[in-house]
PDB file of C-alpha atoms in Angstrom:
ATOM      1  CA  MET A   1     153.003 103.258  39.288  1.00 51.00           C
ATOM      2  CA  LYS A   2     149.925 101.139  38.893  1.00 54.00           C
ATOM      3  CA  SER A   3     146.967 101.842  41.126  1.00 61.00           C
ATOM      4  CA  CYS A   4     147.277  98.513  42.899  1.00 63.00           C
ATOM      5  CA  GLU A   5     150.948  99.097  43.551  1.00 62.00           C
ATOM      6  CA  LEU A   6     150.184 102.604  44.827  1.00 58.00           C
ATOM      7  CA  ALA A   7     147.625 101.262  47.259  1.00 59.00           C
ATOM      8  CA  ILE A   8     150.136  98.770  48.600  1.00 65.00           C
ATOM      9  CA  HIS A   9     152.780 101.475  48.863  1.00 62.00           C
ATOM     10  CA  LEU A  10     150.458 103.818  50.743  1.00 57.00           C
ATOM     11  CA  GLU A  11     149.710 101.079  53.240  1.00 65.00           C
ATOM     12  CA  MET A  12     153.430 100.966  54.080  1.00 69.00           C
ATOM     13  CA  CYS A  13     154.740 104.452  53.220  1.00 77.00           C
ATOM     14  CA  PRO A  14     156.812 105.744  56.185  1.00 73.00           C
ATOM     15  CA  LYS A  15     156.121 109.354  55.272  1.00 76.00           C
ATOM     16  CA  MET A  16     152.378 109.051  55.062  1.00 82.00           C
ATOM     17  CA  GLU A  17     150.466 110.895  57.770  1.00 83.00           C
ATOM     18  CA  VAL A  18     148.293 108.609  59.811  1.00 85.00           C
ATOM     19  CA  SER A  19     146.275 108.745  63.027  1.00 87.00           C
ATOM     20  CA  CYS A  20     147.599 107.202  66.259  1.00 90.00           C
ATOM     21  CA  GLU A  21     146.652 103.568  66.275  1.00 86.00           C
ATOM     22  CA  LEU A  22     145.400 103.907  69.873  1.00 85.00           C
ATOM     23  CA  LYS A  23     143.126 106.766  68.771  1.00 87.00           C
ATOM     24  CA  CYS A  24     144.628 109.444  71.025  1.00 89.00           C
ATOM     25  CA  GLY A  25     143.774 111.971  68.281  1.00 86.00           C
ATOM     26  CA  LYS A  26     147.280 112.817  67.150  1.00 87.00           C
ATOM     27  CA  ARG A  27     148.292 112.530  63.476  1.00 88.00           C
ATOM     28  CA  LEU A  28     151.909 111.817  62.549  1.00 85.00           C
ATOM     29  CA  CYS A  29     154.117 110.155  59.949  1.00 86.00           C
ATOM     30  CA  ARG A  30     153.880 106.402  60.005  1.00 85.00           C
ATOM     31  CA  GLU A  31     157.645 106.167  60.612  1.00 82.00           C
ATOM     32  CA  ASN A  32     157.224 108.073  63.907  1.00 84.00           C
ATOM     33  CA  MET A  33     154.451 105.856  65.253  1.00 87.00           C
ATOM     34  CA  ALA A  34     156.700 103.583  67.313  1.00 86.00           C
ATOM     35  CA  GLN A  35     158.388 106.515  69.037  1.00 91.00           C
ATOM     36  CA  HIS A  36     155.028 108.170  69.666  1.00 87.00           C
ATOM     37  CA  LEU A  37     153.663 105.056  71.324  1.00 86.00           C
ATOM     38  CA  LYS A  38     156.828 104.575  73.365  1.00 88.00           C
ATOM     39  CA  GLN A  39     157.191 108.091  74.698  1.00 88.00           C
ATOM     40  CA  GLU A  40     154.167 110.290  74.052  1.00 89.00           C
ATOM     41  CA  CYS A  41     150.796 108.647  73.594  1.00 93.00           C
ATOM     42  CA  GLY A  42     148.607 109.175  76.640  1.00 91.00           C
ATOM     43  CA  LEU A  43     146.557 106.052  75.956  1.00 92.00           C
ATOM     44  CA  VAL A  44     149.421 103.579  76.357  1.00 94.00           C
ATOM     45  CA  VAL A  45     148.900 101.429  79.463  1.00 92.00           C
ATOM     46  CA  GLU A  46     151.819 101.396  81.935  1.00 93.00           C
ATOM     47  CA  THR A  47     152.504 100.312  85.512  1.00 95.00           C
ATOM     48  CA  CYS A  48     152.711 103.003  88.216  1.00 96.00           C
ATOM     49  CA  ARG A  49     156.331 104.129  88.545  1.00 93.00           C
ATOM     50  CA  LEU A  50     155.936 104.595  92.334  1.00 95.00           C
ATOM     51  CA  GLY A  51     155.612 100.847  92.832  1.00 92.00           C
ATOM     52  CA  CYS A  52     152.009 100.412  93.906  1.00 94.00           C
ATOM     53  CA  GLY A  53     151.384  97.921  91.062  1.00 93.00           C
ATOM     54  CA  VAL A  54     148.438  99.740  89.460  1.00 95.00           C
ATOM     55  CA  GLU A  55     148.206  99.666  85.640  1.00 95.00           C
ATOM     56  CA  MET A  56     146.495 102.472  83.727  1.00 96.00           C
ATOM     57  CA  THR A  57     147.001 104.813  80.798  1.00 95.00           C
ATOM     58  CA  ARG A  58     149.751 107.410  80.852  1.00 94.00           C
ATOM     59  CA  ASP A  59     147.189 110.205  81.116  1.00 93.00           C
ATOM     60  CA  GLU A  60     145.550 108.543  84.113  1.00 95.00           C
ATOM     61  CA  LEU A  61     148.946 107.879  85.729  1.00 95.00           C
ATOM     62  CA  LYS A  62     149.804 111.604  85.677  1.00 93.00           C
ATOM     63  CA  ILE A  63     146.904 112.205  88.065  1.00 94.00           C
ATOM     64  CA  HIS A  64     147.368 108.934  89.947  1.00 96.00           C
ATOM     65  CA  VAL A  65     151.000 109.546  91.040  1.00 95.00           C
ATOM     66  CA  THR A  66     150.171 113.006  92.439  1.00 94.00           C
ATOM     67  CA  GLU A  67     146.707 112.510  93.893  1.00 95.00           C
ATOM     68  CA  THR A  68     145.714 108.888  94.539  1.00 95.00           C
ATOM     69  CA  CYS A  69     148.758 106.567  94.656  1.00 97.00           C
ATOM     70  CA  VAL A  70     149.328 105.174  98.155  1.00 96.00           C
ATOM     71  CA  HIS A  71     153.087 105.439  97.550  1.00 97.00           C
ATOM     72  CA  ARG A  72     153.057 109.141  96.715  1.00 96.00           C
ATOM     73  CA  PHE A  73     154.943 111.399  99.120  1.00 96.00           C
ATOM     74  CA  ILE A  74     153.026 113.997 101.127  1.00 97.00           C
ATOM     75  CA  PRO A  75     154.235 116.396 103.852  1.00 97.00           C
ATOM     76  CA  CYS A  76     153.280 115.882 107.489  1.00 97.00           C
ATOM     77  CA  GLU A  77     151.226 118.897 108.557  1.00 96.00           C
ATOM     78  CA  HIS A  78     152.995 118.907 111.933  1.00 96.00           C
ATOM     79  CA  CYS A  79     156.716 118.296 111.341  1.00 96.00           C
ATOM     80  CA  LYS A  80     156.647 119.218 107.613  1.00 96.00           C
ATOM     81  CA  LYS A  81     158.732 116.168 106.617  1.00 97.00           C
ATOM     82  CA  ASP A  82     157.693 114.046 103.612  1.00 97.00           C
ATOM     83  CA  PHE A  83     156.333 110.520 104.046  1.00 97.00           C
ATOM     84  CA  LYS A  84     154.576 108.007 101.821  1.00 96.00           C
ATOM     85  CA  PHE A  85     150.793 108.321 101.999  1.00 96.00           C
ATOM     86  CA  CYS A  86     150.553 104.688 103.106  1.00 96.00           C
ATOM     87  CA  ASP A  87     152.987 105.357 105.983  1.00 96.00           C
ATOM     88  CA  MET A  88     151.456 108.603 107.246  1.00 97.00           C
ATOM     89  CA  THR A  89     149.112 107.031 109.809  1.00 96.00           C
ATOM     90  CA  HIS A  90     152.025 105.166 111.390  1.00 97.00           C
ATOM     91  CA  HIS A  91     154.107 108.365 111.391  1.00 97.00           C
ATOM     92  CA  LEU A  92     151.356 110.382 113.064  1.00 97.00           C
ATOM     93  CA  ASP A  93     151.319 107.868 115.917  1.00 96.00           C
ATOM     94  CA  LYS A  94     154.931 108.899 116.656  1.00 96.00           C
ATOM     95  CA  CYS A  95     155.376 112.393 115.139  1.00 98.00           C
ATOM     96  CA  PRO A  96     157.259 114.491 117.750  1.00 97.00           C
ATOM     97  CA  LYS A  97     155.638 117.720 116.554  1.00 97.00           C
ATOM     98  CA  MET A  98     152.042 116.514 116.671  1.00 97.00           C
ATOM     99  CA  GLU A  99     149.957 118.095 119.421  1.00 97.00           C
ATOM    100  CA  VAL A 100     148.674 115.647 122.027  1.00 97.00           C
ATOM    101  CA  SER A 101     146.973 115.879 125.398  1.00 97.00           C
ATOM    102  CA  CYS A 102     148.872 115.117 128.591  1.00 96.00           C
ATOM    103  CA  GLU A 103     148.867 111.376 129.239  1.00 94.00           C
ATOM    104  CA  LEU A 104     147.885 112.024 132.869  1.00 96.00           C
ATOM    105  CA  LYS A 105     144.796 113.949 131.714  1.00 95.00           C
ATOM    106  CA  CYS A 106     145.682 117.272 133.328  1.00 96.00           C
ATOM    107  CA  GLY A 107     144.200 119.066 130.303  1.00 95.00           C
ATOM    108  CA  VAL A 108     147.412 120.550 128.892  1.00 97.00           C
ATOM    109  CA  VAL A 109     147.995 120.150 125.137  1.00 97.00           C
ATOM    110  CA  MET A 110     151.565 120.129 123.808  1.00 97.00           C
ATOM    111  CA  CYS A 111     153.873 118.647 121.179  1.00 97.00           C
ATOM    112  CA  ARG A 112     154.465 114.941 121.709  1.00 97.00           C
ATOM    113  CA  GLU A 113     158.207 115.594 122.133  1.00 97.00           C
ATOM    114  CA  ASP A 114     157.480 117.774 125.206  1.00 97.00           C
ATOM    115  CA  VAL A 115     155.274 115.283 127.057  1.00 97.00           C
ATOM    116  CA  THR A 116     158.034 113.633 129.111  1.00 96.00           C
ATOM    117  CA  GLN A 117     159.411 116.955 130.357  1.00 96.00           C
ATOM    118  CA  HIS A 118     155.914 118.219 131.130  1.00 97.00           C
ATOM    119  CA  VAL A 119     155.017 115.130 133.168  1.00 96.00           C
ATOM    120  CA  GLU A 120     158.290 115.128 135.111  1.00 95.00           C
ATOM    121  CA  GLN A 121     158.457 118.861 135.835  1.00 95.00           C
ATOM    122  CA  ASP A 122     155.053 120.524 135.537  1.00 96.00           C
ATOM    123  CA  CYS A 123     152.046 118.187 135.407  1.00 97.00           C
ATOM    124  CA  VAL A 124     149.786 118.780 138.403  1.00 97.00           C
ATOM    125  CA  GLU A 125     148.496 115.192 138.225  1.00 97.00           C
ATOM    126  CA  LYS A 126     151.957 113.623 138.510  1.00 97.00           C
ATOM    127  CA  GLU A 127     152.543 111.552 141.644  1.00 96.00           C
ATOM    128  CA  ILE A 128     155.685 112.847 143.372  1.00 96.00           C
ATOM    129  CA  GLU A 129     157.214 112.514 146.811  1.00 96.00           C
ATOM    130  CA  CYS A 130     157.379 115.190 149.466  1.00 96.00           C
ATOM    131  CA  PRO A 131     160.851 116.815 149.607  1.00 95.00           C
ATOM    132  CA  PHE A 132     160.893 115.932 153.321  1.00 95.00           C
ATOM    133  CA  VAL A 133     160.707 112.190 152.641  1.00 95.00           C
ATOM    134  CA  LYS A 134     164.474 112.124 153.216  1.00 92.00           C
ATOM    135  CA  TYR A 135     163.671 113.234 156.785  1.00 91.00           C
ATOM    136  CA  LYS A 136     161.096 110.406 157.187  1.00 92.00           C
ATOM    137  CA  CYS A 137     157.936 112.204 156.005  1.00 94.00           C
ATOM    138  CA  GLU A 138     155.501 109.460 154.984  1.00 93.00           C
ATOM    139  CA  ALA A 139     154.138 111.282 151.901  1.00 93.00           C
ATOM    140  CA  ILE A 140     156.093 109.210 149.402  1.00 92.00           C
ATOM    141  CA  SER A 141     153.382 109.603 146.739  1.00 94.00           C
ATOM    142  CA  ILE A 142     151.332 112.781 146.454  1.00 95.00           C
ATOM    143  CA  GLN A 143     149.953 114.596 143.419  1.00 96.00           C
ATOM    144  CA  ARG A 144     151.914 117.712 142.556  1.00 96.00           C
ATOM    145  CA  LYS A 145     148.734 119.809 142.773  1.00 96.00           C
ATOM    146  CA  HIS A 146     148.388 118.872 146.464  1.00 96.00           C
ATOM    147  CA  LEU A 147     152.031 119.422 147.445  1.00 96.00           C
ATOM    148  CA  SER A 148     151.692 123.085 148.501  1.00 95.00           C
ATOM    149  CA  GLN A 149     148.784 122.278 150.783  1.00 96.00           C
ATOM    150  CA  HIS A 150     150.688 119.322 152.253  1.00 96.00           C
ATOM    151  CA  LEU A 151     153.778 121.450 152.934  1.00 95.00           C
ATOM    152  CA  GLU A 152     151.684 124.084 154.661  1.00 93.00           C
ATOM    153  CA  GLU A 153     149.732 121.607 156.789  1.00 93.00           C
ATOM    154  CA  LYS A 154     152.823 119.632 157.762  1.00 94.00           C
ATOM    155  CA  ARG A 155     155.211 122.560 158.187  1.00 92.00           C
ATOM    156  CA  THR A 156     155.815 122.086 161.904  1.00 91.00           C
ATOM    157  CA  GLU A 157     156.073 118.318 161.580  1.00 93.00           C
ATOM    158  CA  HIS A 158     158.546 118.676 158.720  1.00 94.00           C
ATOM    159  CA  LEU A 159     160.763 121.039 160.702  1.00 91.00           C
ATOM    160  CA  GLU A 160     160.739 118.660 163.650  1.00 90.00           C
ATOM    161  CA  LEU A 161     161.641 115.734 161.404  1.00 92.00           C
ATOM    162  CA  LYS A 162     164.473 117.712 159.866  1.00 90.00           C
ATOM    163  CA  LEU A 163     165.710 118.796 163.292  1.00 88.00           C
ATOM    164  CA  THR A 164     165.672 115.212 164.555  1.00 88.00           C
ATOM    165  CA  ALA A 165     167.624 114.030 161.527  1.00 88.00           C
ATOM    166  CA  MET A 166     170.185 116.801 161.966  1.00 86.00           C
ATOM    167  CA  GLU A 167     170.595 116.019 165.666  1.00 83.00           C
ATOM    168  CA  LEU A 168     171.243 112.382 164.814  1.00 85.00           C
ATOM    169  CA  LYS A 169     173.836 113.414 162.273  1.00 83.00           C
ATOM    170  CA  LEU A 170     175.438 115.787 164.776  1.00 80.00           C
ATOM    171  CA  ASN A 171     175.720 113.048 167.344  1.00 78.00           C
ATOM    172  CA  ALA A 172     177.261 110.718 164.787  1.00 79.00           C
ATOM    173  CA  MET A 173     179.764 113.397 163.745  1.00 76.00           C
ATOM    174  CA  GLU A 174     180.739 114.071 167.349  1.00 69.00           C
ATOM    175  CA  ASP A 175     181.218 110.374 167.985  1.00 71.00           C
ATOM    176  CA  THR A 176     183.467 110.241 164.949  1.00 72.00           C
ATOM    177  CA  VAL A 177     185.464 113.212 166.199  1.00 66.00           C
ATOM    178  CA  PHE A 178     186.121 111.776 169.626  1.00 64.00           C
ATOM    179  CA  LYS A 179     186.375 108.071 168.849  1.00 62.00           C
ATOM    180  CA  GLN A 180     187.791 107.606 165.381  1.00 58.00           C
ATOM    181  CA  CYS A 181     189.618 110.717 164.217  1.00 55.00           C
ATOM    182  CA  GLU A 182     193.348 110.821 164.638  1.00 54.00           C
ATOM    183  CA  GLY A 183     194.575 113.831 162.654  1.00 52.00           C
ATOM    184  CA  SER A 184     194.020 117.353 163.973  1.00 55.00           C
ATOM    185  CA  ASN A 185     192.914 118.666 160.545  1.00 59.00           C
ATOM    186  CA  GLU A 186     190.231 116.011 160.273  1.00 61.00           C
ATOM    187  CA  ILE A 187     189.058 116.771 163.802  1.00 58.00           C
ATOM    188  CA  LYS A 188     188.819 120.467 162.974  1.00 60.00           C
ATOM    189  CA  GLN A 189     186.770 119.695 159.841  1.00 66.00           C
ATOM    190  CA  HIS A 190     184.289 117.585 161.816  1.00 62.00           C
ATOM    191  CA  ILE A 191     184.017 120.229 164.517  1.00 60.00           C
ATOM    192  CA  ASP A 192     183.303 122.919 161.924  1.00 64.00           C
ATOM    193  CA  GLU A 193     180.613 120.759 160.327  1.00 67.00           C
ATOM    194  CA  SER A 194     179.151 120.081 163.739  1.00 64.00           C
ATOM    195  CA  LYS A 195     178.913 123.806 164.469  1.00 63.00           C
ATOM    196  CA  GLN A 196     177.254 124.408 161.098  1.00 69.00           C
ATOM    197  CA  TYR A 197     174.582 121.771 161.741  1.00 65.00           C
ATOM    198  CA  ARG A 198     173.969 123.097 165.237  1.00 63.00           C
ATOM    199  CA  ASP A 199     173.435 126.606 163.839  1.00 66.00           C
ATOM    200  CA  GLU A 200     170.949 125.226 161.322  1.00 67.00           C
ATOM    201  CA  SER A 201     169.238 123.298 164.111  1.00 64.00           C
ATOM    202  CA  LYS A 202     168.821 126.484 166.121  1.00 61.00           C
ATOM    203  CA  GLN A 203     167.363 128.245 163.101  1.00 68.00           C
ATOM    204  CA  ASP A 204     164.888 125.416 162.451  1.00 64.00           C
ATOM    205  CA  MET A 205     163.910 125.333 166.112  1.00 64.00           C
ATOM    206  CA  GLY A 206     163.220 129.064 165.962  1.00 61.00           C
ATOM    207  CA  GLU A 207     160.955 128.489 162.942  1.00 66.00           C
ATOM    208  CA  ILE A 208     159.132 125.717 164.779  1.00 62.00           C
ATOM    209  CA  ASN A 209     158.500 127.884 167.820  1.00 60.00           C
ATOM    210  CA  GLN A 210     157.421 130.818 165.655  1.00 65.00           C
ATOM    211  CA  HIS A 211     155.001 128.610 163.750  1.00 59.00           C
ATOM    212  CA  ARG A 212     153.597 127.180 166.972  1.00 60.00           C
ATOM    213  CA  ARG A 213     152.975 130.710 168.344  1.00 60.00           C
ATOM    214  CA  TYR A 214     151.248 131.631 165.089  1.00 59.00           C
ATOM    215  CA  MET A 215     149.026 128.530 165.269  1.00 59.00           C
ATOM    216  CA  ASP A 216     148.201 129.193 168.947  1.00 57.00           C
ATOM    217  CA  ASN A 217     147.058 132.713 168.134  1.00 58.00           C
TER     218      ASN A 217
END
């Protein structure tokens, strides 16, 4: 083979070892160059497979998809579930396991999912109504932290309100017994209920008198 023909052949020989045309440093047979560039070469520029749109070399993408891509998945430190990095701030605003302070500023810190129960059942700053509102107590809105003091200060008044309400109910029951009832069984039921309320009234009256004697002393 003539020297000129050899030179031309070497320029095209599929078995000749050559360096990567992108200068990644690897040497390989010319016939394997296409496959190398398609699958292996770290200097080939590609688009991020996570969908962020960034274009960079394969070697740079290996770091990008695990450390810097906004579409990479990372675990929430509170609930341990995986979310996209770009969605994490939105998730943290709602994460049920994230610790937050009571919305009524009582100082208690808890998981977000426990806030509603805390406010309704335990928070000392929650505005609630006195349990004697049903007997006409006017404390329809009082902070839970002040309820014990209110119950103690208004104990006699509460008992009197309850007694008055029970007396009114007794009178209504007796009117029903004597004016509206026709069957003997129904009459007996109303009479029994009337006796029960009268017994409770006597008990409450005893508590009122006992409390008054205590206050007088």
